[in-house]
JSON list of C-alpha atoms in Angstrom, two decimals:
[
{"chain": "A", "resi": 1, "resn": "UNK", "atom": "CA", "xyz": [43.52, 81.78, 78.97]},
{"chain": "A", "resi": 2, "resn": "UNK", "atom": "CA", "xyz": [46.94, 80.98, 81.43]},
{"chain": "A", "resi": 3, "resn": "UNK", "atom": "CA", "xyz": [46.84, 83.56, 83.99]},
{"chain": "A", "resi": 4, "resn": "UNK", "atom": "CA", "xyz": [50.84, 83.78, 85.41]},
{"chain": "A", "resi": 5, "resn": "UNK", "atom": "CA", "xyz": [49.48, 86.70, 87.38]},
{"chain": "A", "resi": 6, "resn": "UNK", "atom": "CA", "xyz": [46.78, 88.54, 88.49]},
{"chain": "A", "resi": 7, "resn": "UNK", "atom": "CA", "xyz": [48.26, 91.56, 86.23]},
{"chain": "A", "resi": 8, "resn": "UNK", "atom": "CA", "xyz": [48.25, 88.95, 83.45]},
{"chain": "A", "resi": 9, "resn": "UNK", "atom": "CA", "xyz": [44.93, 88.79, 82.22]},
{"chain": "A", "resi": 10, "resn": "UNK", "atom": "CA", "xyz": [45.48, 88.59, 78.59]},
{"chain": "A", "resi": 11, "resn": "UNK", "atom": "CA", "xyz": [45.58, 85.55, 76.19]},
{"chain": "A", "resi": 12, "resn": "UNK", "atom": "CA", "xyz": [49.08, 84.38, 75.45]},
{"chain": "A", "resi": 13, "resn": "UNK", "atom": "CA", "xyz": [50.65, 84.01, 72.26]},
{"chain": "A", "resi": 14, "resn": "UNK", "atom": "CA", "xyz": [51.96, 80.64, 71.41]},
{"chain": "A", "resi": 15, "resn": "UNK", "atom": "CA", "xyz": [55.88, 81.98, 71.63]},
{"chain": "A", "resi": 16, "resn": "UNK", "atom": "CA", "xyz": [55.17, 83.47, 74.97]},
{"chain": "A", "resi": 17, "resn": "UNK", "atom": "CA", "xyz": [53.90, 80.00, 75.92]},
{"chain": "A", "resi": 18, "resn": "UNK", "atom": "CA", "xyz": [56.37, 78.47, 74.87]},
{"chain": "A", "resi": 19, "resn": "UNK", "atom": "CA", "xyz": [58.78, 80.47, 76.62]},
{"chain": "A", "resi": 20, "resn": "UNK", "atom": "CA", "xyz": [57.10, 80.00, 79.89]},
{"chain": "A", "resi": 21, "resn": "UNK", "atom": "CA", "xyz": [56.68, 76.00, 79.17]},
{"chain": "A", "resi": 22, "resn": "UNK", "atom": "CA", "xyz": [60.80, 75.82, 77.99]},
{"chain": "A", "resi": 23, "resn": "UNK", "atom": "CA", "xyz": [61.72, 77.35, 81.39]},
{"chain": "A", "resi": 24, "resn": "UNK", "atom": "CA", "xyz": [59.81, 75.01, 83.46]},
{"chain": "A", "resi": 25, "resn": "UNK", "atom": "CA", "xyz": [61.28, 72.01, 81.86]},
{"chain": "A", "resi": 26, "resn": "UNK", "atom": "CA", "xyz": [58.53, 70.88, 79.59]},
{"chain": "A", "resi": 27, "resn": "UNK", "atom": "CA", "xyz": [60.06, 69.50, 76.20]},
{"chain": "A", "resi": 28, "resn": "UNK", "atom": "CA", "xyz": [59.49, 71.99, 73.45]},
{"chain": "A", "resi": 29, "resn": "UNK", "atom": "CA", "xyz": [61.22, 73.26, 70.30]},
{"chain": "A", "resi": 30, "resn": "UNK", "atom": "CA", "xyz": [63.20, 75.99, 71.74]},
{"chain": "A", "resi": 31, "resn": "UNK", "atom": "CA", "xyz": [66.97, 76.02, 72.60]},
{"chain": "A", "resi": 32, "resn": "UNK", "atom": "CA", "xyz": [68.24, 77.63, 75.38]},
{"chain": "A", "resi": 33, "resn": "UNK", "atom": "CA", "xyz": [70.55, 80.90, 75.08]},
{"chain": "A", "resi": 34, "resn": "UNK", "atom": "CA", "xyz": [71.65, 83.29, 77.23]},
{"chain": "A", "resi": 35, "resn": "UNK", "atom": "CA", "xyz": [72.77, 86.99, 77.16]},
{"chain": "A", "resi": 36, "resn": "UNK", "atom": "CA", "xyz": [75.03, 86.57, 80.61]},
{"chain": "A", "resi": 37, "resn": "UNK", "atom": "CA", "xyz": [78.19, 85.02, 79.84]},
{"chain": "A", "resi": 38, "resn": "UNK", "atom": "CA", "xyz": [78.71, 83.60, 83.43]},
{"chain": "A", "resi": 39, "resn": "UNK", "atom": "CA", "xyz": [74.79, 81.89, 83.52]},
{"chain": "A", "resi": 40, "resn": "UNK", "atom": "CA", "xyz": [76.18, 80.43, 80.19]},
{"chain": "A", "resi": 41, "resn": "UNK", "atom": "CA", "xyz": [79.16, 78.93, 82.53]},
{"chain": "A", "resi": 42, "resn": "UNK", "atom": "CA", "xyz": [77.11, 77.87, 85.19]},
{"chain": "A", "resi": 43, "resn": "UNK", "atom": "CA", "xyz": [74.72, 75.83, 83.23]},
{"chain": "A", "resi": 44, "resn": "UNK", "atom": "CA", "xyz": [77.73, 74.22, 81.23]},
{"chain": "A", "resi": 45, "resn": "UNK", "atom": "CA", "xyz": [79.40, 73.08, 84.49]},
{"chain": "A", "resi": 46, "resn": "UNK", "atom": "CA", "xyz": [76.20, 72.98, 87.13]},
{"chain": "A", "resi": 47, "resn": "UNK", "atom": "CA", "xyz": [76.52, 69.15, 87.21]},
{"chain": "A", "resi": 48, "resn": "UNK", "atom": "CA", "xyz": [79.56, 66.43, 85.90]},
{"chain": "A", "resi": 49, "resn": "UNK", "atom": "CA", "xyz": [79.58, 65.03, 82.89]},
{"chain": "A", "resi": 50, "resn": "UNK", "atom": "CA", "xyz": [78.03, 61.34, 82.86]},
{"chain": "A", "resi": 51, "resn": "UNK", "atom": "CA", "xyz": [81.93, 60.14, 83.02]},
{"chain": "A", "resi": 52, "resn": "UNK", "atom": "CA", "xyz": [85.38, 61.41, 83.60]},
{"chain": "A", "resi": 53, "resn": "UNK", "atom": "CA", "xyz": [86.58, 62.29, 79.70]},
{"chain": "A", "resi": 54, "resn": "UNK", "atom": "CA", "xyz": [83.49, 64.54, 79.04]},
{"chain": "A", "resi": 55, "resn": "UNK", "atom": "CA", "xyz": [83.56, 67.95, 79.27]},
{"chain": "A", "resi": 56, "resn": "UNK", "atom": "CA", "xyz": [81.88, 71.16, 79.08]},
{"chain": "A", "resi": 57, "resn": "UNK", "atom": "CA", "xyz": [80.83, 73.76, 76.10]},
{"chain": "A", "resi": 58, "resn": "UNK", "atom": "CA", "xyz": [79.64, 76.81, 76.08]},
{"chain": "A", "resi": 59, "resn": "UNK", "atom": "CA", "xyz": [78.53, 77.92, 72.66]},
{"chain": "A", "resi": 60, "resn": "UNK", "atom": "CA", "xyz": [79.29, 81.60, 72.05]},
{"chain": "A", "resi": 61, "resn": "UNK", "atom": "CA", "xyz": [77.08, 83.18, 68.85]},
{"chain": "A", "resi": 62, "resn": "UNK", "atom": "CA", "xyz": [78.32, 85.98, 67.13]},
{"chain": "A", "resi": 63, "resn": "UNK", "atom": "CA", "xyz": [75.04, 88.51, 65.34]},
{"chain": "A", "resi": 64, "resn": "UNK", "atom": "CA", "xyz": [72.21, 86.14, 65.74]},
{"chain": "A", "resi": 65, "resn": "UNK", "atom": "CA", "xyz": [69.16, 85.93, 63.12]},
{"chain": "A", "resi": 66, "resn": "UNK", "atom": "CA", "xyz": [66.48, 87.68, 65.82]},
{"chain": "A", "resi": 67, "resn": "UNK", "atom": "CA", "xyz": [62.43, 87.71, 65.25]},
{"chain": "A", "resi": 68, "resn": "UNK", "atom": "CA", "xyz": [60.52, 90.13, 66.90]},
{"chain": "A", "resi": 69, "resn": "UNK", "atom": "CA", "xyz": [57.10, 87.69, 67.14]},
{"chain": "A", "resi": 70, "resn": "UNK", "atom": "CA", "xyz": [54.09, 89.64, 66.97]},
{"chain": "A", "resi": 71, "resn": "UNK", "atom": "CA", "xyz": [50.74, 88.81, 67.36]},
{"chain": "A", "resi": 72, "resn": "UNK", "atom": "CA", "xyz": [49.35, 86.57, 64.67]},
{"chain": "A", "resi": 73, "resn": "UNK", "atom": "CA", "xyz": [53.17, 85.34, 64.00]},
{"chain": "A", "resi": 74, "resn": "UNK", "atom": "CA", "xyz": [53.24, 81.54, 63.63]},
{"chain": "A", "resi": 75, "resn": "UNK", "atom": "CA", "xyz": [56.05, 79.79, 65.66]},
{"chain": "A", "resi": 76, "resn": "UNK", "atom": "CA", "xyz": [55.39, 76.57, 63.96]},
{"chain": "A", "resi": 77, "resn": "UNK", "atom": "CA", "xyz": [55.11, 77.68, 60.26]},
{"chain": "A", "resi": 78, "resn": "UNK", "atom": "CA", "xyz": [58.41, 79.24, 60.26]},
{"chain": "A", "resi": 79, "resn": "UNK", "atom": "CA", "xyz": [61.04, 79.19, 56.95]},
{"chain": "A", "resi": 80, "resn": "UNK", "atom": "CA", "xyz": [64.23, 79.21, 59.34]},
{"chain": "A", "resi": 81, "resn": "UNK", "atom": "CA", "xyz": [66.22, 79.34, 62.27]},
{"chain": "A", "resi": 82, "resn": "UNK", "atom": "CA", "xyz": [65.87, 82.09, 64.46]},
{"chain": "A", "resi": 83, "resn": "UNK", "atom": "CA", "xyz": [66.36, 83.66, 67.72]},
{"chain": "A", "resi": 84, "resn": "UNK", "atom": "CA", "xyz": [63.85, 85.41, 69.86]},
{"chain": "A", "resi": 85, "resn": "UNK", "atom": "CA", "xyz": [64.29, 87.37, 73.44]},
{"chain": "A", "resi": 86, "resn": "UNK", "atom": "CA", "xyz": [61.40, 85.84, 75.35]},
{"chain": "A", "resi": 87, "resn": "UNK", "atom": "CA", "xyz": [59.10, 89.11, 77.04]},
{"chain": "A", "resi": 88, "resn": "UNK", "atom": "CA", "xyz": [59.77, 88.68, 80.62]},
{"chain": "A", "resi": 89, "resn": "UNK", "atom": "CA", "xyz": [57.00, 86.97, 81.90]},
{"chain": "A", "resi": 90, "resn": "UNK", "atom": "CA", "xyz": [58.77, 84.57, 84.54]},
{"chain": "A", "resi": 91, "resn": "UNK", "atom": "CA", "xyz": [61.27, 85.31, 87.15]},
{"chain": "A", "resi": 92, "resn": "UNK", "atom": "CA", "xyz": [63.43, 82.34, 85.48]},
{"chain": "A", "resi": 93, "resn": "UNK", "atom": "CA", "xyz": [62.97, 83.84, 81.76]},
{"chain": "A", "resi": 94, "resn": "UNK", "atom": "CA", "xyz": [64.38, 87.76, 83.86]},
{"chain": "A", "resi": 95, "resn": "UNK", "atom": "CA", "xyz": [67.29, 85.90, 86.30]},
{"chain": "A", "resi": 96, "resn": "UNK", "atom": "CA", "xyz": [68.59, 83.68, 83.23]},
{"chain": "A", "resi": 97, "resn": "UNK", "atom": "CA", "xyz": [68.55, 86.40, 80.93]},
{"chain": "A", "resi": 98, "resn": "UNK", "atom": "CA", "xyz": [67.15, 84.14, 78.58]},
{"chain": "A", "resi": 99, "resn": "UNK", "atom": "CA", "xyz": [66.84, 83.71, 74.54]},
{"chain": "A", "resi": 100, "resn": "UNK", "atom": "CA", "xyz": [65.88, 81.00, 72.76]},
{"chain": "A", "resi": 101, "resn": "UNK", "atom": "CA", "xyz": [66.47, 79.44, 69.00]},
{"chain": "A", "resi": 102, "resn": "UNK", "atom": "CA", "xyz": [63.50, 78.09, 67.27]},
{"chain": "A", "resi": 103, "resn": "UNK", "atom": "CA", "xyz": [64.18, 75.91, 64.56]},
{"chain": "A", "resi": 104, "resn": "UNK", "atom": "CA", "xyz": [61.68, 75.98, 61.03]},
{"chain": "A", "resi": 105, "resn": "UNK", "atom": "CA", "xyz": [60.07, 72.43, 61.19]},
{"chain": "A", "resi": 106, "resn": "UNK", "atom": "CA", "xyz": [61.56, 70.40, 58.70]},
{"chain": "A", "resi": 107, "resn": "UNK", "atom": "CA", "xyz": [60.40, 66.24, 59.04]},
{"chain": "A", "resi": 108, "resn": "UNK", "atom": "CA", "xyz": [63.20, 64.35, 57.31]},
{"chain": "A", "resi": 109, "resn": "UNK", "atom": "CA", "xyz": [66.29, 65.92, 59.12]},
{"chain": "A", "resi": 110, "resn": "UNK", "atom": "CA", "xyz": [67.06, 68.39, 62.29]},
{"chain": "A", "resi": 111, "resn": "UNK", "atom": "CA", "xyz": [70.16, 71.13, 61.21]},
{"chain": "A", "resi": 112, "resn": "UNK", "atom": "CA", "xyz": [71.85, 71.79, 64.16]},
{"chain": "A", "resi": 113, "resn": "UNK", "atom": "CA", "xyz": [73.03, 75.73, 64.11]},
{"chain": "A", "resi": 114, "resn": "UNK", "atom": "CA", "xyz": [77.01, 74.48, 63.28]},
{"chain": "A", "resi": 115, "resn": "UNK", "atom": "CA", "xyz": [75.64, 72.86, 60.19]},
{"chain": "A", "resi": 116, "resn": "UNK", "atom": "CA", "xyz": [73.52, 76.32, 58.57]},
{"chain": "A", "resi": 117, "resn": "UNK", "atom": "CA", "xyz": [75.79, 77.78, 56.42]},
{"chain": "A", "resi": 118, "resn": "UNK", "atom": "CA", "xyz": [74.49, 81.70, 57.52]},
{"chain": "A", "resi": 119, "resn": "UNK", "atom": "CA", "xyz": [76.01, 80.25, 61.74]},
{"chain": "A", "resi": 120, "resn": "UNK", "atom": "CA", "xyz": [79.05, 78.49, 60.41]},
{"chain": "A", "resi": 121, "resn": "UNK", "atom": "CA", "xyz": [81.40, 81.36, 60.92]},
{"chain": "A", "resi": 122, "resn": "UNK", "atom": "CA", "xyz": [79.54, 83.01, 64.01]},
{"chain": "A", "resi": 123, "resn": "UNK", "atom": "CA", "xyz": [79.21, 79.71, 66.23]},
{"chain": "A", "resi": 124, "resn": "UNK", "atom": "CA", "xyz": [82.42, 78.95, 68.09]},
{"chain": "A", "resi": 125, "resn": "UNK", "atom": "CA", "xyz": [83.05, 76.15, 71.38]},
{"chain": "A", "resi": 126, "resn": "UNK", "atom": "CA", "xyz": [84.52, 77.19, 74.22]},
{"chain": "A", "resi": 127, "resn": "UNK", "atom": "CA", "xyz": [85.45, 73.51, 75.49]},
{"chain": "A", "resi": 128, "resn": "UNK", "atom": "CA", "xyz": [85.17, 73.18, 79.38]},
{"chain": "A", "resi": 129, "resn": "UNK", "atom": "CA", "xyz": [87.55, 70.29, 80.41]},
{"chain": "A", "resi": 130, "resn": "UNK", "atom": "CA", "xyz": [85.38, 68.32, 82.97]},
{"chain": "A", "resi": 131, "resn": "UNK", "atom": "CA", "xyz": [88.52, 68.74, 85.99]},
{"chain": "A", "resi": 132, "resn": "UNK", "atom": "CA", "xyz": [87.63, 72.42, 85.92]},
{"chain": "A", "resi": 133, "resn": "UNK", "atom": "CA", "xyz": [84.02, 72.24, 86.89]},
{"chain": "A", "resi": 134, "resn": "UNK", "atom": "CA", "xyz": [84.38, 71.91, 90.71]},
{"chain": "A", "resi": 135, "resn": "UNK", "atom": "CA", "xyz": [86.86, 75.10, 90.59]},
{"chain": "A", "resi": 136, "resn": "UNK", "atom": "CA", "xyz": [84.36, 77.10, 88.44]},
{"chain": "A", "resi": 137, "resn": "UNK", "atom": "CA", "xyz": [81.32, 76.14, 90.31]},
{"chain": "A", "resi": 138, "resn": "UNK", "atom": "CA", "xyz": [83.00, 77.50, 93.51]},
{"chain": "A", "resi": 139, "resn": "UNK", "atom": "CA", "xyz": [84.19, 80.29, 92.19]},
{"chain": "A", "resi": 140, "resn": "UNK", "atom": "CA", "xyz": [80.28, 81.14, 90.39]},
{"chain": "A", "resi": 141, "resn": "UNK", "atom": "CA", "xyz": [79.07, 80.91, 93.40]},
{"chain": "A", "resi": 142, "resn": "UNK", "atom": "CA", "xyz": [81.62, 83.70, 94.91]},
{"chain": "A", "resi": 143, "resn": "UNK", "atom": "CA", "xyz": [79.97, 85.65, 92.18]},
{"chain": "A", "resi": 144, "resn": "UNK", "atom": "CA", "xyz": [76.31, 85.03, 93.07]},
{"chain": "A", "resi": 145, "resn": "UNK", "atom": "CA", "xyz": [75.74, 82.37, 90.24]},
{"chain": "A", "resi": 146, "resn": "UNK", "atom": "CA", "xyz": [73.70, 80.08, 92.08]},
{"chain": "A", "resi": 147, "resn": "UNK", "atom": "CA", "xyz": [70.59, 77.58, 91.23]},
{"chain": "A", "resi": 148, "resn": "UNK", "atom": "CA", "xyz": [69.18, 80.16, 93.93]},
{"chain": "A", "resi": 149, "resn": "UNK", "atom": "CA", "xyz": [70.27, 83.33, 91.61]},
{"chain": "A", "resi": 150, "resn": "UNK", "atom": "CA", "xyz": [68.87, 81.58, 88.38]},
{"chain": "A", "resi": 151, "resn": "UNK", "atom": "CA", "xyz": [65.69, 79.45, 89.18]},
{"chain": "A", "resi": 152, "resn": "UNK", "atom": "CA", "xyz": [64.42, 82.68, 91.54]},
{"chain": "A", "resi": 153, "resn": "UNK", "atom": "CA", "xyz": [61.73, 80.20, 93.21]},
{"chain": "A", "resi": 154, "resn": "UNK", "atom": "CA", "xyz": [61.20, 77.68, 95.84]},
{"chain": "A", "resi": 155, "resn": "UNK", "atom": "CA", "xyz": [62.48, 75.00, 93.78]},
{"chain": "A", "resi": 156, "resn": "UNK", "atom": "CA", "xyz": [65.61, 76.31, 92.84]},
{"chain": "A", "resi": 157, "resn": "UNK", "atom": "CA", "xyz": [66.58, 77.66, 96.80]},
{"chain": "A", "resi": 158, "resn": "UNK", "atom": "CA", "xyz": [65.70, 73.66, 97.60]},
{"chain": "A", "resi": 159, "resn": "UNK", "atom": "CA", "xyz": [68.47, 72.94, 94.71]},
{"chain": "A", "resi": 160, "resn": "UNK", "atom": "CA", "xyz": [70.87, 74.92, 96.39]},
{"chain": "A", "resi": 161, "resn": "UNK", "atom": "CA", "xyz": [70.33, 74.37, 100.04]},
{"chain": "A", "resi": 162, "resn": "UNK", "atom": "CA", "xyz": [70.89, 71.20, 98.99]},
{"chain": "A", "resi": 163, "resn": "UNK", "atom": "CA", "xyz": [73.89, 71.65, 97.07]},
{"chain": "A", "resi": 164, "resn": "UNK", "atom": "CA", "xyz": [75.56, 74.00, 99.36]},
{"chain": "A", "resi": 165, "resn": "UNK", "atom": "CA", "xyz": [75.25, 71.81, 102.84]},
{"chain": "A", "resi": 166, "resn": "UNK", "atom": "CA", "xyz": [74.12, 68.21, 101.99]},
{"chain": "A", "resi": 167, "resn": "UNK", "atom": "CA", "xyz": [75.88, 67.14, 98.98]},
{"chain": "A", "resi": 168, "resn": "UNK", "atom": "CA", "xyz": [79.48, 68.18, 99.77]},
{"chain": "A", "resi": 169, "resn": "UNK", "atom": "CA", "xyz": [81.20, 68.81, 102.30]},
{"chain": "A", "resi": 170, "resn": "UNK", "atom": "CA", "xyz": [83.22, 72.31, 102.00]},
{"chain": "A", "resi": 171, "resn": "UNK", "atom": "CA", "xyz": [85.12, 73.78, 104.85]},
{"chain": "A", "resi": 172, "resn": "UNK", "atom": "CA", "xyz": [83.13, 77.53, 105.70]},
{"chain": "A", "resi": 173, "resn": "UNK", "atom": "CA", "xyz": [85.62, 80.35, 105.16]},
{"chain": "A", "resi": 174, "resn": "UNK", "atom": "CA", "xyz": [86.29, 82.45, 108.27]},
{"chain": "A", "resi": 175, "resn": "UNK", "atom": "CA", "xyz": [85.98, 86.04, 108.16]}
]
């Protein structure tokens, strides 16, 4: 039994575990999605690419194929692709507005989402060119789209204390 509170005091499904386990940066076989269009931004552009001719992408998804789990349901027996709104069990899973994809479990090959035939027409790019990600993350955070805003925890007002006033230097506005 994982108790995540003291109202919690049921046994988890394996989805809901999951869920929990994907937002607290343990490797499983979930994808990150989101419902909020600007936490979509922020995570594309929340750190530089690895070198100055990468960019960003955020991956819009038109209709997705969604699974209501219920009990009993078998996240790692599944015959395809699908998409799942986790129950909202975490203050990250709430603030991020999170889905997930969970892909069927095939050994000899992983098929990415813009190589199913049933996605190929409801996936599109938007391509992020990497000298607009200091702009955007300034202007996110004029919006309240903050590590603070979407890891709601100790951990994620640490990331952005230390964003904000140790890693660059900004002049304050005045009012």
């Amino acid at each position: 039994m994982l108790r995540c509170s003291r109202s919690l005091a049921r046994r988890l499904s394996d989805y809901e575990l999951l869920s929990i386990a994907q937002h607290w940066g343990m490797p499983t076989r979930l994808l990150d999605w989101t419902a909020n269009a600007l936490a979509g931004l922020w995570f594309a552009v929340s750190s530089d690419p690895p070198n100055d001719k990468g960019h960003g992408v955020v991956w819009v998804l038109e209709g997705p194929n969604e699974k209501k789990f219920v009990s009993g349901d078998n996240v790692f027996n599944l015959d395809k692709t699908y998409f799942f709104e986790p129950p909202h069990l975490e203050p990250r899973i709430t603030a991020q507005s999170a889905w997930f994809s969970v892909y069927r479990h095939n050994r000899s090959e992983f098929l990415s989402l813009e190589h199913q035939m049933r996605y190929q027409n409801k996936l599109k790019p938007l391509i992020i060119p990497h000298g607009s990600f200091v702009s955007l993350r300034q202007e996110l955070r004029l919006l309240g789209v903050t590590q603070a805003s979407l890891f709601p925890d100790l951990s994620g007002l640490g990331a952005d204390i230390q964003v904000e006033f140790m890693d660059s230097w900004r002049s304050l506005p005045t009012i």
